[in-house]
Coordinates of C-alpha atoms and ligand atoms in Angstrom, one line a residue:
M6 CA 25.6 -73.0 -11.5
V7 CA 26.4 -71.3 -8.3
E8 CA 25.3 -73.0 -5.1
A9 CA 26.0 -70.7 -2.1
F10 CA 24.6 -67.7 -3.8
A11 CA 24.1 -65.4 -0.9
E12 CA 27.7 -65.7 0.2
M13 CA 29.3 -64.9 -3.1
N14 CA 31.5 -61.8 -3.7
I15 CA 30.2 -60.3 -6.9
A16 CA 32.4 -57.7 -8.7
V17 CA 30.4 -55.5 -11.0
I18 CA 32.6 -53.8 -13.6
G19 CA 31.2 -50.7 -15.4
S20 CA 29.3 -49.9 -12.2
K21 CA 28.5 -46.3 -13.2
G22 CA 27.0 -47.2 -16.5
M23 CA 23.2 -47.6 -17.1
L24 CA 23.0 -51.3 -16.2
G25 CA 25.9 -51.5 -13.8
T26 CA 24.3 -48.8 -11.5
D27 CA 21.2 -50.9 -11.2
I28 CA 23.0 -54.2 -10.5
V29 CA 25.0 -52.7 -7.6
S30 CA 21.9 -51.1 -6.1
I31 CA 20.1 -54.4 -5.6
Q32 CA 20.1 -55.4 -1.9
G33 CA 20.9 -58.8 -0.5
Y34 CA 24.1 -59.5 -2.4
T35 CA 27.7 -58.8 -1.6
T36 CA 28.6 -56.7 -4.6
L37 CA 31.6 -54.4 -5.3
G38 CA 30.9 -51.8 -7.9
L39 CA 34.0 -50.9 -10.0
D40 CA 33.9 -47.9 -12.3
K41 CA 36.5 -46.9 -14.8
D42 CA 38.6 -45.1 -12.2
S43 CA 38.9 -48.3 -10.2
I44 CA 39.6 -50.7 -13.1
D45 CA 40.3 -50.2 -16.8
I46 CA 39.6 -53.5 -18.5
T47 CA 42.1 -52.7 -21.3
D48 CA 44.9 -52.5 -18.7
Q49 CA 45.6 -55.7 -16.7
D50 CA 47.8 -53.7 -14.3
T51 CA 44.6 -52.3 -12.8
F52 CA 43.2 -55.7 -12.0
S53 CA 44.8 -55.7 -8.5
V54 CA 41.6 -54.3 -7.2
L55 CA 40.0 -57.7 -8.0
D56 CA 42.8 -59.5 -6.1
E57 CA 41.8 -57.6 -3.0
F58 CA 38.1 -58.3 -3.3
K59 CA 38.5 -62.0 -4.3
P60 CA 35.3 -62.2 -6.3
S61 CA 33.6 -65.6 -7.0
V62 CA 31.7 -63.8 -9.8
V63 CA 32.7 -61.0 -12.2
I64 CA 29.9 -59.3 -14.0
N65 CA 31.2 -57.2 -16.9
C66 CA 28.9 -54.3 -17.8
A67 CA 31.8 -52.2 -19.1
A68 CA 31.7 -51.6 -22.8
Y69 CA 32.1 -49.2 -25.6
T70 CA 28.4 -48.6 -26.4
N71 CA 28.2 -45.8 -28.9
V72 CA 27.1 -47.9 -31.9
D73 CA 27.5 -45.1 -34.5
A74 CA 30.8 -43.7 -33.3
A75 CA 32.2 -47.2 -33.2
E76 CA 32.3 -47.2 -37.0
K77 CA 35.0 -44.6 -36.8
E78 CA 36.6 -45.3 -33.4
R79 CA 37.3 -48.9 -34.3
L80 CA 40.5 -49.3 -32.4
L81 CA 39.0 -48.0 -29.2
C82 CA 35.8 -50.0 -29.5
S83 CA 37.7 -53.2 -30.2
S84 CA 40.2 -52.6 -27.4
I85 CA 37.3 -52.3 -24.8
N86 CA 34.7 -54.7 -26.2
S87 CA 37.0 -57.5 -27.4
K88 CA 40.5 -57.1 -26.0
G89 CA 39.2 -55.8 -22.6
V90 CA 36.9 -58.9 -22.4
E91 CA 39.9 -61.1 -23.3
N92 CA 41.8 -59.6 -20.4
L93 CA 39.0 -60.4 -18.0
V94 CA 38.6 -63.9 -19.4
Q95 CA 42.2 -64.6 -18.8
Y96 CA 42.0 -63.3 -15.2
C97 CA 38.8 -65.3 -14.5
K98 CA 40.3 -68.5 -16.0
K99 CA 43.4 -68.2 -13.9
K100 CA 41.5 -67.6 -10.7
D101 CA 38.6 -70.0 -11.4
I102 CA 36.0 -67.1 -11.3
I103 CA 32.5 -67.3 -12.8
F104 CA 32.3 -64.7 -15.6
V105 CA 29.1 -62.9 -16.7
Q106 CA 29.3 -60.9 -20.0
L107 CA 26.7 -58.6 -21.4
S108 CA 26.1 -59.0 -25.1
T109 CA 23.6 -57.6 -27.6
D110 CA 21.0 -58.3 -30.2
Y111 CA 23.3 -56.5 -32.6
I112 CA 25.4 -59.7 -33.0
F113 CA 22.6 -60.8 -35.4
D114 CA 21.9 -59.5 -38.9
G115 CA 18.1 -59.4 -38.4
E116 CA 17.4 -60.2 -42.0
M117 CA 14.9 -63.0 -41.5
H118 CA 12.0 -61.3 -39.7
E119 CA 12.2 -64.2 -37.2
Y120 CA 13.1 -64.0 -33.5
F121 CA 16.5 -65.2 -32.5
E122 CA 17.2 -68.1 -30.1
G123 CA 20.4 -68.7 -28.1
Y124 CA 21.8 -71.2 -30.7
D125 CA 21.0 -69.1 -33.8
E126 CA 23.9 -68.2 -36.0
I127 CA 25.5 -64.8 -35.4
N128 CA 26.3 -62.4 -38.2
P129 CA 26.9 -58.8 -37.0
I130 CA 26.3 -56.0 -39.5
N131 CA 28.0 -53.2 -37.7
Y132 CA 31.4 -52.8 -36.0
Y133 CA 30.0 -52.6 -32.4
G134 CA 28.2 -55.9 -33.0
K135 CA 31.3 -57.4 -34.5
T136 CA 33.4 -56.6 -31.3
K137 CA 30.6 -58.0 -29.1
A138 CA 30.5 -61.2 -31.2
E139 CA 34.3 -61.5 -30.9
A140 CA 34.0 -61.2 -27.1
E141 CA 31.4 -64.1 -27.1
K142 CA 33.8 -66.3 -29.0
I143 CA 36.7 -65.6 -26.7
I144 CA 34.5 -66.5 -23.7
I145 CA 33.2 -69.7 -25.2
D146 CA 36.6 -70.8 -26.4
N147 CA 38.3 -70.2 -23.0
L148 CA 35.9 -70.6 -20.2
S149 CA 33.4 -73.2 -18.9
K150 CA 32.0 -71.2 -16.0
Y151 CA 30.3 -68.3 -17.9
Y152 CA 27.0 -66.7 -18.6
I153 CA 26.6 -64.7 -21.8
V154 CA 23.5 -62.4 -21.4
R155 CA 22.2 -61.0 -24.7
T156 CA 19.9 -58.1 -24.2
A157 CA 18.6 -55.1 -26.2
W158 CA 17.2 -51.6 -26.3
L159 CA 18.0 -50.7 -22.7
F160 CA 16.4 -47.9 -20.7
G161 CA 17.3 -47.0 -17.2
K162 CA 17.8 -44.1 -14.8
Q163 CA 21.6 -43.6 -15.4
G164 CA 22.9 -42.2 -18.7
N165 CA 21.2 -41.6 -22.0
N166 CA 18.7 -43.8 -23.7
F167 CA 15.9 -43.8 -26.3
V168 CA 13.2 -42.8 -23.7
K169 CA 15.2 -39.8 -22.6
T170 CA 15.9 -38.8 -26.2
I171 CA 12.2 -39.0 -27.2
L172 CA 11.2 -37.0 -24.1
K173 CA 13.8 -34.3 -24.9
L174 CA 12.7 -34.1 -28.6
C175 CA 9.0 -33.9 -27.6
N176 CA 9.9 -31.0 -25.4
E177 CA 11.7 -29.2 -28.2
K178 CA 9.5 -30.1 -31.3
E179 CA 5.9 -30.5 -32.3
E180 CA 6.7 -33.4 -34.5
V181 CA 9.2 -36.2 -34.0
R182 CA 9.9 -38.7 -36.8
V183 CA 10.8 -42.2 -35.6
V184 CA 12.0 -45.3 -37.5
N185 CA 9.2 -47.9 -38.0
D186 CA 11.1 -50.7 -39.8
Q187 CA 13.4 -52.0 -37.0
Y188 CA 12.0 -54.4 -34.5
G189 CA 13.5 -55.2 -31.1
C190 CA 12.8 -55.7 -27.4
P191 CA 12.8 -52.6 -25.1
T192 CA 14.3 -53.6 -21.7
Y193 CA 14.3 -51.9 -18.3
T194 CA 17.7 -52.1 -16.7
K195 CA 16.2 -52.6 -13.2
D196 CA 14.4 -55.8 -14.5
L197 CA 17.5 -56.9 -16.3
A198 CA 19.7 -56.3 -13.2
E199 CA 17.5 -58.6 -11.1
G200 CA 17.4 -61.1 -13.9
I201 CA 21.2 -61.3 -14.1
L202 CA 21.6 -61.9 -10.4
K203 CA 18.9 -64.6 -10.4
L204 CA 20.7 -66.2 -13.4
L205 CA 23.5 -67.2 -11.1
Q206 CA 21.3 -70.1 -9.9
Q207 CA 20.9 -71.4 -13.5
P208 CA 23.3 -73.6 -15.5
Y209 CA 26.1 -71.8 -17.3
G210 CA 25.6 -70.8 -21.0
I211 CA 24.0 -68.2 -23.3
Y212 CA 20.8 -66.5 -22.2
H213 CA 18.5 -64.0 -23.9
I214 CA 17.1 -61.6 -21.2
T215 CA 14.8 -58.8 -22.2
N216 CA 11.4 -57.6 -21.1
E217 CA 8.6 -59.5 -22.9
G218 CA 7.1 -58.3 -26.1
S219 CA 8.6 -56.5 -29.1
C220 CA 8.0 -53.5 -31.2
T221 CA 9.5 -51.0 -33.6
W222 CA 11.2 -47.8 -32.4
Y223 CA 8.1 -45.9 -33.6
D224 CA 5.8 -48.1 -31.5
F225 CA 8.2 -47.6 -28.6
A226 CA 8.0 -43.8 -29.1
L227 CA 4.2 -43.9 -29.2
E228 CA 4.1 -45.7 -25.9
I229 CA 6.6 -43.2 -24.4
K230 CA 4.3 -40.4 -25.5
R231 CA 1.3 -42.2 -23.9
V232 CA 3.0 -43.1 -20.6
F233 CA 4.7 -39.8 -20.1
K234 CA 1.7 -37.8 -21.4
C235 CA 3.7 -35.9 -24.1
D236 CA 2.1 -33.4 -26.5
C237 CA 4.2 -33.9 -29.6
S238 CA 3.1 -35.9 -32.6
I239 CA 5.1 -39.0 -33.4
V240 CA 5.4 -39.7 -37.1
P241 CA 6.7 -43.0 -38.6
C242 CA 9.6 -43.0 -41.1
T243 CA 12.0 -45.6 -42.6
S244 CA 15.6 -46.4 -41.8
G245 CA 16.3 -44.9 -45.2
D246 CA 14.9 -41.6 -44.1
F247 CA 17.2 -41.6 -41.2
P248 CA 20.7 -42.6 -42.3
R249 CA 23.2 -43.5 -39.5
E250 CA 26.9 -44.3 -39.4
A251 CA 26.2 -47.9 -38.4
K252 CA 23.7 -50.3 -40.0
R253 CA 21.1 -51.7 -37.6
P254 CA 19.4 -55.2 -37.9
K255 CA 15.8 -54.9 -39.2
Y256 CA 14.5 -57.6 -36.9
S257 CA 16.6 -58.4 -33.8
V258 CA 13.9 -59.8 -31.4
L259 CA 15.5 -62.0 -28.8
K260 CA 13.6 -65.1 -27.8
N261 CA 14.0 -66.3 -24.3
T262 CA 13.6 -70.1 -24.2
K263 CA 15.2 -70.9 -20.9
L264 CA 14.0 -68.5 -18.1
T265 CA 10.8 -67.4 -16.5
P266 CA 9.7 -64.4 -18.7
M267 CA 10.0 -60.9 -17.3
R268 CA 7.1 -58.5 -17.4
N269 CA 6.1 -56.8 -20.7
W270 CA 8.1 -53.8 -21.8
K271 CA 5.0 -51.6 -21.6
D272 CA 4.6 -52.4 -17.9
A273 CA 8.3 -51.9 -17.3
L274 CA 8.1 -48.5 -19.0
E275 CA 5.4 -47.4 -16.5
A276 CA 7.6 -48.5 -13.7
Y277 CA 10.5 -46.5 -15.2
R278 CA 8.3 -43.4 -15.4
D279 CA 7.5 -43.9 -11.7
E280 CA 11.2 -44.2 -10.9
I281 CA 12.4 -41.1 -12.7
Q282 CA 9.4 -38.7 -12.2
Ligands
NAP271 N1 22.5 -49.7 -24.0 C1 21.8 -50.7 -24.7 O1 20.8 -50.4 -25.3 C2 22.4 -52.0 -24.8 C3 21.8 -53.0 -25.6 C4 22.3 -54.3 -25.7 C5 23.4 -54.6 -24.9 N2 24.0 -53.7 -24.2 C6 25.2 -54.1 -23.4 O2 24.9 -54.0 -22.1 C7 26.1 -53.6 -21.3 C8 25.8 -52.5 -20.5 O3 25.3 -51.4 -21.3 P1 25.1 -49.9 -20.7 O4 24.1 -49.3 -21.7 O5 24.8 -50.0 -19.3 O6 26.5 -49.3 -21.0 P2 27.0 -47.8 -20.5 O7 25.9 -47.1 -19.8 O8 27.6 -47.2 -21.8 O9 28.1 -48.1 -19.5 C9 29.3 -48.7 -19.8 C10 30.3 -48.4 -18.7 O10 31.5 -49.0 -19.1 C11 32.5 -48.0 -18.7 N3 33.8 -48.3 -19.4 C12 34.1 -47.9 -20.7 N4 35.3 -48.3 -21.0 C13 35.8 -49.0 -19.9 C14 37.1 -49.6 -19.6 N5 38.1 -49.6 -20.5 N6 37.2 -50.1 -18.4 C15 36.3 -50.1 -17.5 N7 35.1 -49.5 -17.7 C16 34.8 -48.9 -18.9 C17 31.9 -46.7 -19.0 O11 32.6 -45.7 -18.3 P3 32.7 -44.2 -19.0 O12 31.3 -43.8 -19.2 O13 33.4 -43.4 -18.0 O14 33.4 -44.4 -20.3 C18 30.5 -46.9 -18.6 O15 30.4 -46.6 -17.2 C19 27.2 -53.4 -22.4 O16 27.9 -54.6 -22.5 C20 26.4 -53.2 -23.7 O17 27.2 -53.6 -24.8 C21 23.5 -52.4 -24.1

């Protein structure tokens, strides 16, 4: 747990990604945003930028996040999501720096139709999930001062996400088919960013941070249609109707048992609409 919170130097790696952008935009903290041009987590020679800033906390938002492409680009995915994290872990261990790692609901198999708590057994069913699970193990085996933040189904201003995809498809088509047999927790990156910085006042460990509530992708799309006042019709389908490179867990709802709950994802979606419109 961090005591002198306001005086900490916080390095945010992956600062031009969807989540990293929102973390560095929060006022009241001394953050240094580091994008891929400033630091490549697969190359320890680029870590001198950290030596200069002397962080007391490193938040790693950098990742290979294309879940389907990961099935083919295995080496690249693993070099960033596992080996890259190992490099950061070694650095933080040597310098006694607190490490915050973003992880995912895709470390679970989602077979049981029950929500997952922090201590539940992990069993990834796609390659991306496997590399994120490996990263968790590296952290747990090597560090004591760490926060692993598992989150899910992110939407934010920066980059692509499901909300933007549905809005685009609704513009182009009269009917959009959306999978109705995968359950998860849509999460607004602005809420998550605040949650991560507040987490630094909590004991070290594994945390599940998402907006409250859960739904299927179909339910999520219906709500997007309502909130953004789209004209298209949203039609439910199954995962079988929509084959993808990577398998997805059927039920990967993350249960938060440790923190004050964040607002419901539907309220967060309205706030997101106000942010981007
Ligand atoms: N998106 C989701 O729905 C979701 C769900 C659960 C968990 N998560 C986790 O949450 C975290 C943040 O996700 P996000 O959606 O914000 O990711 P994102 O938008 O894809 O951003 C990731 C950032 O990492 C950078 N990066 C890639 N390789 C790098 C390297 N070798 N060194 C340094 N930077 C590198 C990328 O730069 P380039 O774009 O230039 O390659 C990008 O700016 C990730 O750990 C992800 O696994 C995401």
